């Protein structure tokens, strides 16, 4: 793989950027950087996932896999303050930004961890997992995240995925249907699918 955001230590020179965002009716400011996914603005897919997410009916914690600089996990943890969120990314520059962005936005009901997929949380169970998966890392990684999400979800727990049709939505849906009790497309917009799978 070439140098891009799906790497432990991006070699590209740091060049921080600030973004103001309105997510689920709340205002946030995020610091982003080179070598991190969607540096210039919160990408359309992440915004769609944030706006579409519904709190699970089960008790339990929530995971944001591939959190980047943190817009998904931070915005949802801010709203669902009764839940605890785990935010994971393989990219250590991203996890440092996510932690500082959580502090800056005064969101404290979360932990940010460097992790390849869900490795660091394999001994825990969760009510929901959300992911805007790293498409550039390849189908094996993307489907690996879906499979590991299934393993850590409680019975009745939900997996929320955003993926573009042209970047593998049909094969992701097929893989989810092989594993989960129920899979639905919650939203389709501009070629993006929001998928919800119930274990």
Short mmCIF file of N, CA and C in Angstrom, two decimals, residues 26-196:
data_model
loop_
_atom_site.label_atom_id
_atom_site.label_comp_id
_atom_site.label_asym_id
_atom_site.label_seq_id
_atom_site.Cartn_x
_atom_site.Cartn_y
_atom_site.Cartn_z
N UNK A 26 -25.65 20.35 16.84
CA UNK A 26 -24.65 20.87 17.78
C UNK A 26 -23.45 21.37 17.01
N UNK A 27 -22.76 22.36 17.58
CA UNK A 27 -21.59 22.94 16.91
C UNK A 27 -20.30 22.34 17.47
N UNK A 28 -19.38 22.02 16.58
CA UNK A 28 -18.10 21.43 16.95
C UNK A 28 -16.99 22.11 16.18
N UNK A 29 -15.77 22.06 16.76
CA UNK A 29 -14.58 22.44 16.01
C UNK A 29 -13.59 21.29 16.07
N UNK A 30 -13.05 20.91 14.92
CA UNK A 30 -12.09 19.82 14.84
C UNK A 30 -10.79 20.31 14.23
N UNK A 31 -9.67 19.86 14.79
CA UNK A 31 -8.38 20.04 14.14
C UNK A 31 -8.08 18.79 13.34
N UNK A 32 -7.70 18.96 12.08
CA UNK A 32 -7.35 17.85 11.20
C UNK A 32 -5.88 18.02 10.80
N UNK A 33 -5.38 17.11 9.97
CA UNK A 33 -3.97 17.20 9.56
C UNK A 33 -3.75 16.36 8.31
N UNK A 34 -2.63 16.60 7.66
CA UNK A 34 -2.21 15.77 6.53
C UNK A 34 -2.00 14.34 7.02
N UNK A 35 -2.24 13.38 6.13
CA UNK A 35 -2.05 11.98 6.49
C UNK A 35 -3.22 11.38 7.26
N UNK A 36 -4.31 12.18 7.39
CA UNK A 36 -5.51 11.73 8.09
C UNK A 36 -6.69 11.87 7.11
N UNK A 37 -7.62 10.93 7.17
CA UNK A 37 -8.73 10.89 6.22
C UNK A 37 -9.54 12.18 6.24
N UNK A 38 -9.82 12.72 5.05
CA UNK A 38 -10.72 13.86 4.85
C UNK A 38 -10.29 15.08 5.66
N UNK A 39 -9.08 15.55 5.37
CA UNK A 39 -8.48 16.65 6.13
C UNK A 39 -9.25 17.97 5.99
N UNK A 40 -9.77 18.26 4.78
CA UNK A 40 -10.29 19.60 4.51
C UNK A 40 -11.71 19.83 5.02
N UNK A 41 -12.48 18.76 5.13
CA UNK A 41 -13.86 18.88 5.60
C UNK A 41 -14.33 17.51 6.06
N UNK A 42 -15.39 17.50 6.85
CA UNK A 42 -15.97 16.21 7.23
C UNK A 42 -16.63 15.64 5.98
N UNK A 43 -16.22 14.45 5.59
CA UNK A 43 -16.70 13.87 4.33
C UNK A 43 -18.19 13.57 4.39
N UNK A 44 -18.79 13.53 3.22
CA UNK A 44 -20.23 13.35 3.10
C UNK A 44 -20.70 12.06 3.77
N UNK A 45 -19.95 10.97 3.59
CA UNK A 45 -20.33 9.69 4.17
C UNK A 45 -20.38 9.72 5.68
N UNK A 46 -19.37 10.33 6.29
CA UNK A 46 -19.35 10.42 7.77
C UNK A 46 -20.53 11.25 8.27
N UNK A 47 -20.80 12.37 7.60
CA UNK A 47 -21.94 13.21 8.00
C UNK A 47 -23.24 12.43 7.90
N UNK A 48 -23.39 11.68 6.81
CA UNK A 48 -24.63 10.91 6.61
C UNK A 48 -24.78 9.84 7.70
N UNK A 49 -23.67 9.21 8.07
CA UNK A 49 -23.70 8.20 9.13
C UNK A 49 -24.07 8.84 10.47
N UNK A 50 -23.47 9.99 10.77
CA UNK A 50 -23.77 10.70 12.02
C UNK A 50 -25.25 11.06 12.10
N UNK A 51 -25.78 11.62 11.02
CA UNK A 51 -27.17 12.08 11.03
C UNK A 51 -28.17 10.92 11.03
N UNK A 52 -27.77 9.75 10.51
CA UNK A 52 -28.68 8.61 10.39
C UNK A 52 -28.72 7.73 11.63
N UNK A 53 -27.67 7.76 12.43
CA UNK A 53 -27.53 6.82 13.55
C UNK A 53 -28.68 6.93 14.54
N UNK A 54 -29.14 5.75 15.00
CA UNK A 54 -30.16 5.70 16.06
C UNK A 54 -29.57 4.95 17.24
N UNK A 55 -29.81 5.47 18.42
CA UNK A 55 -29.29 4.84 19.63
C UNK A 55 -29.84 3.42 19.75
N UNK A 56 -28.98 2.46 20.10
CA UNK A 56 -29.47 1.07 20.24
C UNK A 56 -30.44 0.93 21.41
N UNK A 57 -31.29 -0.07 21.32
CA UNK A 57 -32.22 -0.34 22.42
C UNK A 57 -31.53 -1.04 23.58
N UNK A 58 -30.42 -1.70 23.29
CA UNK A 58 -29.67 -2.41 24.34
C UNK A 58 -28.86 -1.45 25.20
N UNK A 59 -28.64 -1.85 26.45
CA UNK A 59 -27.63 -1.18 27.28
C UNK A 59 -26.26 -1.51 26.72
N UNK A 60 -25.31 -0.64 26.93
CA UNK A 60 -23.94 -0.99 26.56
C UNK A 60 -23.21 0.13 25.84
N UNK A 61 -21.91 -0.10 25.68
CA UNK A 61 -21.03 0.89 25.07
C UNK A 61 -21.09 0.82 23.54
N UNK A 62 -20.49 1.82 22.92
CA UNK A 62 -20.52 1.98 21.46
C UNK A 62 -19.10 2.18 20.95
N UNK A 63 -18.81 1.62 19.77
CA UNK A 63 -17.48 1.72 19.17
C UNK A 63 -17.54 2.43 17.82
N UNK A 64 -16.60 3.34 17.60
CA UNK A 64 -16.39 3.98 16.30
C UNK A 64 -15.07 3.43 15.75
N UNK A 65 -15.15 2.60 14.70
CA UNK A 65 -13.96 1.95 14.14
C UNK A 65 -13.47 2.75 12.93
N UNK A 66 -12.19 3.15 12.97
CA UNK A 66 -11.65 4.00 11.91
C UNK A 66 -12.09 5.43 12.15
N UNK A 67 -11.88 5.89 13.37
CA UNK A 67 -12.46 7.17 13.83
C UNK A 67 -11.84 8.40 13.18
N UNK A 68 -10.63 8.27 12.59
CA UNK A 68 -9.98 9.46 12.06
C UNK A 68 -9.77 10.49 13.15
N UNK A 69 -10.00 11.75 12.82
CA UNK A 69 -9.82 12.81 13.83
C UNK A 69 -11.04 12.97 14.73
N UNK A 70 -12.07 12.12 14.54
CA UNK A 70 -13.09 11.99 15.57
C UNK A 70 -14.49 12.50 15.37
N UNK A 71 -14.89 12.96 14.16
CA UNK A 71 -16.22 13.57 14.09
C UNK A 71 -17.38 12.65 14.44
N UNK A 72 -17.31 11.37 14.05
CA UNK A 72 -18.43 10.45 14.32
C UNK A 72 -18.55 10.20 15.82
N UNK A 73 -17.50 9.67 16.42
CA UNK A 73 -17.54 9.32 17.84
C UNK A 73 -17.79 10.51 18.75
N UNK A 74 -17.13 11.63 18.47
CA UNK A 74 -17.26 12.81 19.34
C UNK A 74 -18.66 13.40 19.27
N UNK A 75 -19.21 13.54 18.07
CA UNK A 75 -20.54 14.14 17.94
C UNK A 75 -21.60 13.26 18.58
N UNK A 76 -21.49 11.94 18.41
CA UNK A 76 -22.50 11.05 18.99
C UNK A 76 -22.32 10.90 20.50
N UNK A 77 -21.08 10.87 20.97
CA UNK A 77 -20.85 10.81 22.42
C UNK A 77 -21.38 12.07 23.10
N UNK A 78 -21.28 13.20 22.41
CA UNK A 78 -21.81 14.45 22.94
C UNK A 78 -23.32 14.37 23.13
N UNK A 79 -24.00 13.77 22.16
CA UNK A 79 -25.47 13.66 22.25
C UNK A 79 -25.89 12.57 23.23
N UNK A 80 -25.24 11.40 23.14
CA UNK A 80 -25.64 10.25 23.98
C UNK A 80 -24.70 10.16 25.17
N UNK A 81 -24.84 11.12 26.07
CA UNK A 81 -23.87 11.25 27.17
C UNK A 81 -24.02 10.15 28.22
N UNK A 82 -25.11 9.38 28.12
CA UNK A 82 -25.30 8.24 29.03
C UNK A 82 -24.53 7.00 28.56
N UNK A 83 -23.96 7.06 27.36
CA UNK A 83 -23.20 5.94 26.80
C UNK A 83 -21.70 6.23 26.87
N UNK A 84 -20.91 5.14 26.86
CA UNK A 84 -19.47 5.31 26.76
C UNK A 84 -19.04 4.86 25.37
N UNK A 85 -18.18 5.66 24.75
CA UNK A 85 -17.73 5.40 23.38
C UNK A 85 -16.25 5.04 23.35
N UNK A 86 -15.92 4.07 22.53
CA UNK A 86 -14.52 3.74 22.22
C UNK A 86 -14.28 4.13 20.77
N UNK A 87 -13.20 4.87 20.54
CA UNK A 87 -12.85 5.33 19.20
C UNK A 87 -11.50 4.73 18.82
N UNK A 88 -11.48 4.02 17.69
CA UNK A 88 -10.30 3.27 17.27
C UNK A 88 -9.82 3.72 15.90
N UNK A 89 -8.50 3.76 15.73
CA UNK A 89 -7.92 3.97 14.40
C UNK A 89 -6.50 3.42 14.41
N UNK A 90 -6.08 2.85 13.28
CA UNK A 90 -4.71 2.36 13.16
C UNK A 90 -3.71 3.52 13.09
N UNK A 91 -4.19 4.67 12.63
CA UNK A 91 -3.36 5.84 12.36
C UNK A 91 -3.13 6.64 13.66
N UNK A 92 -1.90 6.64 14.14
CA UNK A 92 -1.62 7.28 15.44
C UNK A 92 -1.74 8.80 15.38
N UNK A 93 -1.52 9.39 14.22
CA UNK A 93 -1.75 10.83 14.10
C UNK A 93 -3.24 11.12 14.26
N UNK A 94 -4.07 10.25 13.69
CA UNK A 94 -5.53 10.41 13.80
C UNK A 94 -5.99 10.27 15.25
N UNK A 95 -5.46 9.27 15.98
CA UNK A 95 -5.92 9.06 17.35
C UNK A 95 -5.49 10.22 18.26
N UNK A 96 -4.32 10.79 18.01
CA UNK A 96 -3.89 11.97 18.79
C UNK A 96 -4.82 13.15 18.53
N UNK A 97 -5.18 13.35 17.27
CA UNK A 97 -6.12 14.43 16.94
C UNK A 97 -7.49 14.18 17.56
N UNK A 98 -7.97 12.94 17.49
CA UNK A 98 -9.29 12.62 18.05
C UNK A 98 -9.33 12.90 19.54
N UNK A 99 -8.26 12.55 20.24
CA UNK A 99 -8.23 12.80 21.69
C UNK A 99 -8.25 14.29 21.99
N UNK A 100 -7.43 15.06 21.26
CA UNK A 100 -7.40 16.50 21.51
C UNK A 100 -8.72 17.15 21.07
N UNK A 101 -9.34 16.64 20.02
CA UNK A 101 -10.65 17.18 19.59
C UNK A 101 -11.75 16.87 20.60
N UNK A 102 -11.68 15.71 21.23
CA UNK A 102 -12.66 15.39 22.27
C UNK A 102 -12.53 16.37 23.44
N UNK A 103 -11.30 16.63 23.84
CA UNK A 103 -11.06 17.57 24.96
C UNK A 103 -11.53 18.97 24.57
N UNK A 104 -11.16 19.40 23.36
CA UNK A 104 -11.52 20.74 22.90
C UNK A 104 -13.04 20.93 22.86
N UNK A 105 -13.76 19.87 22.49
CA UNK A 105 -15.23 19.95 22.41
C UNK A 105 -15.93 19.53 23.70
N UNK A 106 -15.13 19.34 24.75
CA UNK A 106 -15.63 19.02 26.10
C UNK A 106 -16.49 17.76 26.11
N UNK A 107 -16.04 16.75 25.41
CA UNK A 107 -16.73 15.45 25.40
C UNK A 107 -15.82 14.46 26.12
N UNK A 108 -16.30 13.91 27.24
CA UNK A 108 -15.42 13.12 28.12
C UNK A 108 -15.83 11.65 28.26
N UNK A 109 -17.00 11.27 27.73
CA UNK A 109 -17.48 9.89 27.89
C UNK A 109 -16.95 9.01 26.76
N UNK A 110 -15.62 9.04 26.58
CA UNK A 110 -15.02 8.26 25.50
C UNK A 110 -13.55 7.98 25.77
N UNK A 111 -13.05 6.96 25.08
CA UNK A 111 -11.62 6.64 25.05
C UNK A 111 -11.20 6.53 23.59
N UNK A 112 -10.00 7.00 23.29
CA UNK A 112 -9.45 6.89 21.95
C UNK A 112 -8.26 5.95 22.01
N UNK A 113 -8.21 4.97 21.11
CA UNK A 113 -7.13 3.98 21.13
C UNK A 113 -6.60 3.72 19.74
N UNK A 114 -5.29 3.52 19.64
CA UNK A 114 -4.70 3.06 18.38
C UNK A 114 -4.93 1.56 18.28
N UNK A 115 -5.54 1.11 17.17
CA UNK A 115 -5.86 -0.30 17.03
C UNK A 115 -5.99 -0.65 15.56
N UNK A 116 -5.47 -1.82 15.18
CA UNK A 116 -5.71 -2.36 13.85
C UNK A 116 -7.08 -3.04 13.90
N UNK A 117 -8.05 -2.48 13.18
CA UNK A 117 -9.43 -2.94 13.24
C UNK A 117 -9.92 -2.92 14.71
N UNK A 118 -10.48 -4.03 15.22
CA UNK A 118 -11.01 -4.01 16.59
C UNK A 118 -10.13 -4.79 17.57
N UNK A 119 -8.88 -4.99 17.21
CA UNK A 119 -7.99 -5.84 18.01
C UNK A 119 -8.01 -5.56 19.51
N UNK A 120 -7.94 -4.27 19.88
CA UNK A 120 -7.78 -3.95 21.31
C UNK A 120 -9.05 -4.19 22.12
N UNK A 121 -10.17 -4.44 21.45
CA UNK A 121 -11.45 -4.59 22.17
C UNK A 121 -12.04 -5.99 22.05
N UNK A 122 -11.24 -6.96 21.64
CA UNK A 122 -11.79 -8.29 21.35
C UNK A 122 -12.38 -8.99 22.58
N UNK A 123 -12.01 -8.54 23.78
CA UNK A 123 -12.53 -9.19 24.99
C UNK A 123 -13.78 -8.52 25.54
N UNK A 124 -14.28 -7.46 24.87
CA UNK A 124 -15.44 -6.72 25.35
C UNK A 124 -16.64 -6.96 24.42
N UNK A 125 -17.83 -6.59 24.89
CA UNK A 125 -19.01 -6.64 24.03
C UNK A 125 -19.70 -5.27 24.03
N UNK A 126 -20.41 -5.00 22.95
CA UNK A 126 -20.94 -3.66 22.72
C UNK A 126 -22.37 -3.68 22.21
N UNK A 127 -23.06 -2.55 22.43
CA UNK A 127 -24.43 -2.41 21.95
C UNK A 127 -24.46 -1.99 20.48
N UNK A 128 -23.46 -1.18 20.06
CA UNK A 128 -23.39 -0.74 18.66
C UNK A 128 -21.94 -0.56 18.23
N UNK A 129 -21.72 -0.79 16.95
CA UNK A 129 -20.45 -0.46 16.30
C UNK A 129 -20.78 0.40 15.09
N UNK A 130 -20.02 1.49 14.91
CA UNK A 130 -20.17 2.32 13.71
C UNK A 130 -18.86 2.32 12.95
N UNK A 131 -18.94 2.36 11.62
CA UNK A 131 -17.71 2.48 10.85
C UNK A 131 -17.94 3.15 9.50
N UNK A 132 -17.03 4.05 9.18
CA UNK A 132 -16.84 4.53 7.82
C UNK A 132 -15.53 3.87 7.41
N UNK A 133 -15.59 2.66 6.83
CA UNK A 133 -14.38 1.83 6.72
C UNK A 133 -13.36 2.40 5.73
N UNK A 134 -12.09 2.07 5.93
CA UNK A 134 -11.02 2.59 5.07
C UNK A 134 -10.98 1.85 3.74
N UNK A 135 -11.76 2.33 2.78
CA UNK A 135 -11.92 1.64 1.50
C UNK A 135 -10.57 1.41 0.81
N UNK A 136 -9.68 2.40 0.91
CA UNK A 136 -8.39 2.29 0.22
C UNK A 136 -7.53 1.16 0.77
N UNK A 137 -7.86 0.69 1.96
CA UNK A 137 -7.07 -0.41 2.54
C UNK A 137 -7.42 -1.74 1.90
N UNK A 138 -8.52 -1.78 1.14
CA UNK A 138 -8.87 -2.99 0.41
C UNK A 138 -10.03 -3.76 1.04
N UNK A 139 -10.63 -4.61 0.21
CA UNK A 139 -11.82 -5.36 0.60
C UNK A 139 -11.55 -6.26 1.81
N UNK A 140 -10.36 -6.86 1.89
CA UNK A 140 -10.04 -7.77 2.99
C UNK A 140 -10.13 -7.04 4.33
N UNK A 141 -9.60 -5.81 4.39
CA UNK A 141 -9.64 -5.02 5.62
C UNK A 141 -11.07 -4.60 5.94
N UNK A 142 -11.78 -4.11 4.92
CA UNK A 142 -13.17 -3.66 5.13
C UNK A 142 -14.03 -4.80 5.65
N UNK A 143 -13.96 -5.97 5.01
CA UNK A 143 -14.77 -7.11 5.45
C UNK A 143 -14.27 -7.64 6.79
N UNK A 144 -12.97 -7.49 7.06
CA UNK A 144 -12.44 -7.85 8.38
C UNK A 144 -13.07 -7.04 9.49
N UNK A 145 -13.28 -5.74 9.24
CA UNK A 145 -13.93 -4.87 10.23
C UNK A 145 -15.37 -5.33 10.46
N UNK A 146 -16.08 -5.67 9.39
CA UNK A 146 -17.47 -6.14 9.53
C UNK A 146 -17.52 -7.43 10.36
N UNK A 147 -16.59 -8.32 10.08
CA UNK A 147 -16.57 -9.61 10.79
C UNK A 147 -16.20 -9.43 12.27
N UNK A 148 -15.22 -8.58 12.54
CA UNK A 148 -14.82 -8.35 13.94
C UNK A 148 -15.91 -7.60 14.70
N UNK A 149 -16.65 -6.73 13.99
CA UNK A 149 -17.78 -6.04 14.63
C UNK A 149 -18.82 -7.05 15.08
N UNK A 150 -19.12 -8.02 14.22
CA UNK A 150 -20.08 -9.08 14.59
C UNK A 150 -19.62 -9.78 15.87
N UNK A 151 -18.34 -10.08 15.95
CA UNK A 151 -17.80 -10.82 17.10
C UNK A 151 -17.96 -10.06 18.42
N UNK A 152 -17.85 -8.73 18.39
CA UNK A 152 -17.90 -7.96 19.65
C UNK A 152 -19.29 -7.43 19.99
N UNK A 153 -20.25 -7.58 19.07
CA UNK A 153 -21.60 -7.08 19.36
C UNK A 153 -22.37 -8.05 20.26
N UNK A 154 -23.17 -7.48 21.15
CA UNK A 154 -24.11 -8.29 21.93
C UNK A 154 -25.21 -8.80 21.02
N UNK A 155 -25.90 -9.84 21.44
CA UNK A 155 -27.07 -10.31 20.71
C UNK A 155 -28.09 -9.18 20.66
N UNK A 156 -28.54 -8.84 19.45
CA UNK A 156 -29.45 -7.70 19.29
C UNK A 156 -28.74 -6.38 19.07
N UNK A 157 -27.41 -6.40 19.14
CA UNK A 157 -26.62 -5.19 18.90
C UNK A 157 -26.62 -4.80 17.42
N UNK A 158 -26.26 -3.55 17.15
CA UNK A 158 -26.35 -3.02 15.78
C UNK A 158 -25.00 -2.58 15.25
N UNK A 159 -24.77 -2.88 13.98
CA UNK A 159 -23.60 -2.39 13.25
C UNK A 159 -24.09 -1.39 12.21
N UNK A 160 -23.50 -0.20 12.22
CA UNK A 160 -23.84 0.85 11.26
C UNK A 160 -22.63 1.09 10.37
N UNK A 161 -22.84 1.01 9.05
CA UNK A 161 -21.75 1.15 8.08
C UNK A 161 -22.16 2.17 7.02
N UNK A 162 -21.22 3.05 6.64
CA UNK A 162 -21.44 3.88 5.45
C UNK A 162 -20.46 3.41 4.39
N UNK A 163 -20.98 3.21 3.17
CA UNK A 163 -20.13 2.74 2.08
C UNK A 163 -20.76 3.17 0.75
N UNK A 164 -19.92 3.54 -0.20
CA UNK A 164 -20.43 3.93 -1.51
C UNK A 164 -20.71 2.70 -2.36
N UNK A 165 -21.71 2.82 -3.21
CA UNK A 165 -22.03 1.71 -4.12
C UNK A 165 -20.81 1.33 -4.95
N UNK A 166 -20.13 2.35 -5.51
CA UNK A 166 -18.99 2.07 -6.40
C UNK A 166 -17.78 1.55 -5.64
N UNK A 167 -17.79 1.67 -4.32
CA UNK A 167 -16.65 1.21 -3.53
C UNK A 167 -16.96 -0.06 -2.74
N UNK A 168 -18.01 -0.78 -3.17
CA UNK A 168 -18.20 -2.09 -2.59
C UNK A 168 -19.43 -2.31 -1.75
N UNK A 169 -20.44 -1.42 -1.85
CA UNK A 169 -21.66 -1.61 -1.05
C UNK A 169 -22.32 -2.96 -1.33
N UNK A 170 -22.48 -3.38 -2.60
CA UNK A 170 -23.17 -4.66 -2.83
C UNK A 170 -22.47 -5.85 -2.16
N UNK A 171 -21.13 -5.92 -2.25
CA UNK A 171 -20.44 -7.07 -1.63
C UNK A 171 -20.46 -6.96 -0.11
N UNK A 172 -20.45 -5.73 0.42
CA UNK A 172 -20.56 -5.56 1.87
C UNK A 172 -21.92 -6.02 2.37
N UNK A 173 -22.97 -5.69 1.63
CA UNK A 173 -24.33 -6.12 2.00
C UNK A 173 -24.40 -7.65 2.00
N UNK A 174 -23.85 -8.27 0.97
CA UNK A 174 -23.84 -9.73 0.89
C UNK A 174 -23.13 -10.34 2.09
N UNK A 175 -21.96 -9.77 2.43
CA UNK A 175 -21.20 -10.32 3.58
C UNK A 175 -21.98 -10.13 4.87
N UNK A 176 -22.61 -8.99 5.05
CA UNK A 176 -23.41 -8.74 6.26
C UNK A 176 -24.58 -9.72 6.35
N UNK A 177 -25.22 -9.98 5.22
CA UNK A 177 -26.37 -10.89 5.22
C UNK A 177 -25.97 -12.32 5.56
N UNK A 178 -24.73 -12.67 5.29
CA UNK A 178 -24.23 -14.00 5.64
C UNK A 178 -24.05 -14.16 7.15
N UNK A 179 -23.85 -13.04 7.85
CA UNK A 179 -23.53 -13.09 9.28
C UNK A 179 -24.69 -12.68 10.18
N UNK A 180 -25.39 -11.62 9.81
CA UNK A 180 -26.34 -10.98 10.72
C UNK A 180 -27.77 -11.47 10.51
N UNK A 181 -28.57 -11.36 11.57
CA UNK A 181 -29.99 -11.74 11.53
C UNK A 181 -30.78 -10.86 10.55
N UNK A 182 -30.47 -9.57 10.57
CA UNK A 182 -31.27 -8.61 9.79
C UNK A 182 -30.34 -7.53 9.26
N UNK A 183 -30.45 -7.22 7.98
CA UNK A 183 -29.64 -6.16 7.36
C UNK A 183 -30.58 -5.26 6.56
N UNK A 184 -30.46 -3.96 6.77
CA UNK A 184 -31.28 -3.04 5.98
C UNK A 184 -30.46 -1.86 5.50
N UNK A 185 -30.88 -1.30 4.38
CA UNK A 185 -30.31 -0.04 3.90
C UNK A 185 -31.19 1.07 4.46
N UNK A 186 -30.65 1.81 5.41
CA UNK A 186 -31.43 2.85 6.11
C UNK A 186 -31.58 4.09 5.22
N UNK A 187 -30.49 4.45 4.54
CA UNK A 187 -30.47 5.64 3.68
C UNK A 187 -29.65 5.33 2.44
N UNK A 188 -30.10 5.84 1.29
CA UNK A 188 -29.28 5.85 0.07
C UNK A 188 -29.26 7.28 -0.42
N UNK A 189 -28.07 7.85 -0.56
CA UNK A 189 -27.99 9.26 -0.97
C UNK A 189 -26.67 9.51 -1.69
N UNK A 190 -26.75 10.07 -2.88
CA UNK A 190 -25.56 10.42 -3.68
C UNK A 190 -24.59 9.25 -3.82
N UNK A 191 -25.14 8.05 -3.99
CA UNK A 191 -24.28 6.89 -4.16
C UNK A 191 -23.78 6.27 -2.87
N UNK A 192 -24.10 6.89 -1.73
CA UNK A 192 -23.71 6.36 -0.41
C UNK A 192 -24.85 5.55 0.19
N UNK A 193 -24.50 4.45 0.82
CA UNK A 193 -25.47 3.61 1.52
C UNK A 193 -25.16 3.67 3.01
N UNK A 194 -26.20 3.86 3.82
CA UNK A 194 -26.08 3.65 5.26
C UNK A 194 -26.72 2.29 5.56
N UNK A 195 -25.88 1.35 6.00
CA UNK A 195 -26.34 0.00 6.28
C UNK A 195 -26.44 -0.21 7.78
N UNK A 196 -27.51 -0.86 8.19
CA UNK A 196 -27.70 -1.22 9.60
C UNK A 196 -27.89 -2.73 9.68
#
